[in-house]
């Protein structure tokens, strides 16, 4: 691992400079954009506001995780009627399992980058408050 990233932990993406270093936000934004379909690069709210970009990357990954889980959970039931050989089904299951692990790592990395972007933005970014408790 590159030494500049060791201070931020093992889930910090190696493509992103450490928070507080020169140009780190630009590297974070580039990495986050790479997680999204290419068409999103044209949307100015995402390109101008890194916190929005991070939020969208988190949502995108959540949906990808759900899609891969659904595909994994239905392999054994849905692939044999399609004529897919058992060996191919087993390879497909291993592929989906590996992809879930990768997506989990990416989701943790996005969370770390988002937290760093929010910390950099400072108090001007409102934090989400817990809902008020109702009186019983």
XYZ file of N, CA and C in Angstrom:
408
model
N 0.854 -1.184 0.000
C 0.000 0.000 0.000
C 0.891 1.236 0.000
N 0.473 2.229 -0.704
C 1.181 3.498 -0.763
C 1.199 4.113 0.634
N 2.364 4.619 1.123
C 2.447 5.113 2.496
C 1.482 6.240 2.829
N 1.123 7.064 1.854
C 0.235 8.191 2.143
C -1.147 7.695 2.562
N -1.518 6.486 2.167
C -2.852 5.960 2.461
C -2.900 5.175 3.764
N -1.740 4.793 4.313
C -1.745 3.965 5.503
C -2.367 4.677 6.701
N -2.331 5.996 6.720
C -2.888 6.744 7.843
C -4.417 6.722 7.838
N -5.047 6.433 6.727
C -6.498 6.478 6.647
C -7.139 5.097 6.723
N -6.367 4.054 6.753
C -6.895 2.712 6.939
C -6.902 1.874 5.683
N -7.085 0.567 5.866
C -6.991 -0.369 4.744
C -8.128 -0.238 3.729
N -9.265 0.318 4.129
C -10.376 0.457 3.185
C -10.316 1.758 2.390
N -9.341 2.616 2.692
C -9.199 3.854 1.924
C -8.749 3.493 0.514
N -9.405 4.017 -0.529
C -9.016 3.656 -1.902
C -7.622 4.185 -2.255
N -6.803 3.325 -2.833
C -5.425 3.717 -3.155
C -5.377 4.801 -4.229
N -6.452 4.981 -4.985
C -6.486 6.001 -6.030
C -6.748 7.395 -5.471
N -7.077 7.485 -4.184
C -7.438 8.761 -3.581
C -6.357 9.175 -2.591
N -5.854 10.390 -2.768
C -4.865 10.913 -1.831
C -5.488 11.050 -0.444
N -4.657 11.071 0.570
C -5.135 11.217 1.948
C -5.773 12.585 2.149
N -6.838 12.635 2.956
C -7.484 13.920 3.250
C -6.480 14.924 3.804
N -6.641 16.147 3.362
C -5.766 17.210 3.813
C -4.535 17.412 2.959
N -4.226 16.438 2.091
C -3.075 16.611 1.210
C -3.509 17.398 -0.026
N -2.507 17.949 -0.715
C -2.776 18.755 -1.903
C -3.583 17.942 -2.917
N -4.701 18.505 -3.372
C -5.479 17.941 -4.470
C -6.227 16.652 -4.120
N -6.365 16.347 -2.836
C -7.005 15.078 -2.474
C -8.463 15.037 -2.921
N -9.175 16.155 -2.839
C -10.594 16.158 -3.227
C -10.761 15.858 -4.720
N -9.846 16.348 -5.539
C -9.911 16.061 -6.974
C -9.736 14.562 -7.223
N -8.793 13.936 -6.499
C -8.595 12.497 -6.686
C -9.810 11.720 -6.165
N -10.433 12.218 -5.096
C -11.642 11.571 -4.565
C -12.772 11.657 -5.582
N -12.962 12.830 -6.160
C -14.032 13.019 -7.138
C -13.807 12.143 -8.369
N -12.581 12.046 -8.831
C -12.286 11.201 -10.001
C -12.603 9.737 -9.679
N -12.191 9.287 -8.501
C -12.447 7.900 -8.098
C -13.948 7.642 -7.976
N -14.673 8.547 -7.353
C -16.121 8.394 -7.208
C -16.813 8.370 -8.567
N -16.413 9.265 -9.483
C -17.010 9.287 -10.829
C -16.788 7.960 -11.541
N -15.618 7.355 -11.317
C -15.311 6.078 -11.974
C -16.208 4.938 -11.486
N -16.832 5.110 -10.333
C -17.729 4.083 -9.811
C -19.115 4.139 -10.469
N -19.403 5.240 -11.128
C -20.722 5.452 -11.720
C -20.701 5.172 -13.220
N -21.865 4.887 -13.794
C -21.919 4.787 -15.256
C -21.417 6.087 -15.890
N -20.789 5.974 -17.040
C -20.142 7.118 -17.695
C -21.079 8.293 -17.927
N -22.350 8.038 -18.173
C -23.279 9.138 -18.477
C -23.407 10.134 -17.323
N -23.102 9.725 -16.104
C -23.217 10.625 -14.962
C -22.156 11.719 -14.963
N -21.101 11.553 -15.721
C -20.043 12.567 -15.791
C -20.558 13.873 -16.381
N -21.677 13.828 -17.073
C -22.232 15.029 -17.705
C -23.157 15.824 -16.783
N -23.475 15.289 -15.630
C -24.415 15.960 -14.729
C -23.666 16.913 -13.805
N -23.859 18.210 -14.031
C -23.091 19.205 -13.288
C -23.300 19.182 -11.777
N -24.497 18.895 -11.251
C -24.580 18.850 -9.781
C -23.626 17.811 -9.179
N -23.454 16.681 -9.865
C -22.557 15.653 -9.358
C -21.095 16.028 -9.546
N -20.782 16.706 -10.635
C -19.385 17.054 -10.878
C -18.930 18.262 -10.056
N -19.864 19.119 -9.687
C -19.506 20.323 -8.929
C -19.561 20.134 -7.421
N -20.349 19.183 -6.964
C -20.547 18.993 -5.527
C -20.133 17.571 -5.156
N -18.944 17.459 -4.611
C -18.369 16.146 -4.337
C -19.185 15.336 -3.340
N -19.838 15.996 -2.397
C -20.664 15.273 -1.436
C -21.863 14.635 -2.147
N -22.443 15.327 -3.122
C -23.536 14.739 -3.907
C -23.031 13.550 -4.731
N -21.854 13.694 -5.272
C -21.247 12.605 -6.040
C -21.036 11.385 -5.145
N -20.539 11.613 -3.949
C -20.317 10.510 -3.008
C -21.641 9.859 -2.626
N -22.650 10.658 -2.399
C -23.975 10.137 -2.051
C -24.511 9.259 -3.174
N -24.380 9.739 -4.413
C -24.890 8.965 -5.532
C -24.094 7.666 -5.705
N -22.793 7.718 -5.497
C -21.976 6.501 -5.589
C -22.423 5.489 -4.535
N -22.729 5.958 -3.330
C -23.208 5.071 -2.264
C -24.525 4.409 -2.685
N -25.449 5.196 -3.206
C -26.740 4.664 -3.638
C -26.552 3.671 -4.784
N -25.708 4.014 -5.737
C -25.435 3.130 -6.871
C -24.902 1.785 -6.379
N -23.961 1.820 -5.438
C -23.394 0.584 -4.907
C -24.440 -0.227 -4.143
N -25.291 0.442 -3.382
C -26.357 -0.275 -2.671
C -27.234 -1.046 -3.644
N -27.559 -0.418 -4.770
C -28.398 -1.089 -5.778
C -27.644 -2.235 -6.451
N -26.373 -2.037 -6.719
C -25.583 -3.114 -7.311
C -25.495 -4.303 -6.370
N -25.309 -4.028 -5.077
C -25.239 -5.112 -4.097
C -26.548 -5.891 -4.077
N -27.668 -5.180 -4.091
C -28.973 -5.861 -4.115
C -29.122 -6.711 -5.384
N -28.709 -6.178 -6.516
C -28.829 -6.911 -7.784
C -27.969 -8.175 -7.770
N -26.748 -8.071 -7.284
C -25.866 -9.244 -7.259
C -26.391 -10.277 -6.263
N -26.885 -9.816 -5.120
C -27.477 -10.767 -4.148
C -28.653 -11.501 -4.772
N -29.521 -10.788 -5.479
C -30.676 -11.426 -6.119
C -30.208 -12.438 -7.162
N -29.227 -12.077 -7.951
C -28.711 -12.995 -8.970
C -28.099 -14.237 -8.314
N -27.360 -14.037 -7.231
C -26.736 -15.148 -6.520
C -27.796 -16.067 -5.918
N -28.791 -15.486 -5.291
C -29.816 -16.282 -4.613
C -30.708 -17.066 -5.576
N -30.767 -16.661 -6.809
C -31.666 -17.325 -7.763
C -30.943 -18.214 -8.778
N -29.620 -18.292 -8.708
C -28.857 -19.077 -9.686
C -29.324 -20.521 -9.794
N -29.388 -21.188 -8.658
C -29.699 -22.631 -8.682
C -31.117 -22.913 -9.188
N -32.034 -21.991 -8.971
C -33.413 -22.215 -9.422
C -33.636 -21.780 -10.862
N -33.010 -20.678 -11.264
C -33.328 -20.102 -12.573
C -32.410 -20.527 -13.710
N -31.176 -20.923 -13.401
C -30.248 -21.240 -14.491
C -30.436 -22.635 -15.095
N -30.726 -23.688 -14.326
C -30.911 -25.006 -14.974
C -31.999 -25.025 -16.041
N -33.171 -24.395 -15.820
C -34.180 -24.401 -16.893
C -33.728 -23.656 -18.154
N -32.722 -22.800 -18.003
C -32.196 -22.095 -19.181
C -31.152 -22.929 -19.926
N -30.878 -24.134 -19.413
C -29.912 -25.020 -20.063
C -28.479 -24.759 -19.654
N -28.274 -24.035 -18.563
C -26.916 -23.739 -18.101
C -26.378 -24.951 -17.345
N -25.185 -25.394 -17.721
C -24.566 -26.572 -17.116
C -24.228 -26.320 -15.647
N -24.237 -27.388 -14.865
C -23.953 -27.295 -13.429
C -22.591 -26.647 -13.153
N -21.579 -26.997 -13.930
C -20.246 -26.412 -13.724
C -20.270 -24.897 -13.957
N -21.034 -24.464 -14.939
C -21.158 -23.028 -15.222
C -21.913 -22.340 -14.088
N -22.921 -23.011 -13.559
C -23.681 -22.445 -12.437
C -22.754 -22.271 -11.240
N -21.944 -23.276 -10.948
C -21.009 -23.179 -9.810
C -20.018 -22.036 -10.014
N -19.509 -21.880 -11.228
C -18.597 -20.765 -11.528
C -19.306 -19.424 -11.394
N -20.560 -19.387 -11.802
C -21.351 -18.163 -11.694
C -21.576 -17.793 -10.237
N -21.858 -18.786 -9.416
C -22.041 -18.544 -7.981
C -20.756 -17.993 -7.368
N -19.621 -18.571 -7.715
C -18.328 -18.063 -7.207
C -18.080 -16.633 -7.686
N -18.432 -16.362 -8.945
C -18.259 -15.010 -9.487
C -19.093 -14.007 -8.702
N -20.373 -14.338 -8.474
C -21.243 -13.421 -7.732
C -20.752 -13.230 -6.294
N -20.278 -14.294 -5.660
C -19.766 -14.180 -4.299
C -18.549 -13.256 -4.259
N -17.657 -13.402 -5.227
C -16.477 -12.525 -5.287
C -16.888 -11.078 -5.545
N -17.871 -10.893 -6.397
C -18.349 -9.544 -6.701
C -18.978 -8.907 -5.465
N -19.713 -9.674 -4.683
C -20.289 -9.136 -3.443
C -19.200 -8.663 -2.488
N -18.124 -9.426 -2.386
C -17.004 -9.011 -1.533
C -16.397 -7.704 -2.042
N -16.187 -7.619 -3.346
C -15.623 -6.404 -3.939
C -16.545 -5.210 -3.726
N -17.830 -5.391 -3.939
C -18.779 -4.299 -3.744
C -18.821 -3.865 -2.278
N -18.697 -4.805 -1.368
C -18.639 -4.465 0.055
C -17.432 -3.604 0.378
N -16.280 -3.967 -0.193
C -15.066 -3.147 0.006
C -15.258 -1.757 -0.577
N -15.828 -1.686 -1.767
C -16.067 -0.383 -2.384
C -17.020 0.463 -1.543
N -18.063 -0.168 -1.009
C -19.020 0.565 -0.175
C -18.331 1.129 1.074
N -17.459 0.342 1.693
C -16.713 0.850 2.858
C -15.810 2.007 2.449
N -15.183 1.903 1.301
C -14.306 2.978 0.815
C -15.096 4.247 0.536
N -16.263 4.097 -0.086
C -17.107 5.261 -0.366
C -17.519 5.927 0.942
N -17.847 5.130 1.947
C -18.232 5.698 3.245
C -17.077 6.516 3.840
N -15.855 5.998 3.775
C -14.698 6.725 4.303
C -14.455 8.022 3.539
N -14.531 7.965 2.228
C -14.312 9.161 1.410
C -15.405 10.189 1.692
N -16.638 9.727 1.827
C -17.747 10.636 2.130
C -17.525 11.326 3.470
N -17.140 10.562 4.476
C -16.883 11.143 5.797
C -15.776 12.192 5.723
N -14.731 11.916 4.947
C -13.636 12.867 4.802
C -14.092 14.125 4.061
N -14.907 13.950 3.024
C -15.435 15.115 2.304
C -16.313 15.961 3.214
N -17.138 15.324 4.026
C -17.993 16.058 4.960
C -17.158 16.792 6.005
N -16.116 16.152 6.481
C -15.240 16.791 7.463
C -14.534 18.001 6.846
N -14.158 17.865 5.606
C -13.493 18.969 4.887
C -14.458 20.132 4.677
N -15.724 19.791 4.411
C -16.727 20.837 4.169
C -17.015 21.628 5.443
N -16.807 20.986 6.580
C -16.993 21.683 7.846
C -18.447 21.826 8.235
N -18.710 22.743 9.160
C -20.056 22.870 9.723
C -21.103 23.414 8.763
N -20.708 23.870 7.582
C -21.701 24.402 6.647
C -22.587 23.311 6.067
N -22.146 22.045 6.166
C -22.945 20.937 5.676
C -23.792 20.436 6.833
N -25.111 20.591 6.745
C -25.966 20.156 7.853
C -25.909 18.650 8.032
N -25.842 18.222 9.254
C -25.843 16.795 9.570
C -27.281 16.351 9.773
N -27.530 15.121 9.456
C -28.859 14.561 9.621
C -29.102 14.327 11.112
N -30.213 14.849 11.591
C -30.539 14.680 12.997
C -31.478 13.511 13.184
N -31.368 12.897 14.350
C -32.281 11.798 14.690
C -33.680 12.373 14.847
N -34.694 11.609 14.466
C -36.071 12.116 14.629
C -36.384 12.344 16.107
N -37.162 13.357 16.345
C -37.547 13.679 17.732
C -38.416 12.569 18.293
N -38.212 12.296 19.561
C -39.025 11.276 20.238
C -40.397 11.830 20.543
N -41.423 11.045 20.300
C -42.798 11.480 20.625
C -43.042 11.261 22.106
N -43.815 12.160 22.651
C -44.245 11.978 24.037
C -45.355 10.948 24.056
N -45.265 9.986 24.952
C -46.280 8.926 25.013
C -47.424 9.291 25.893
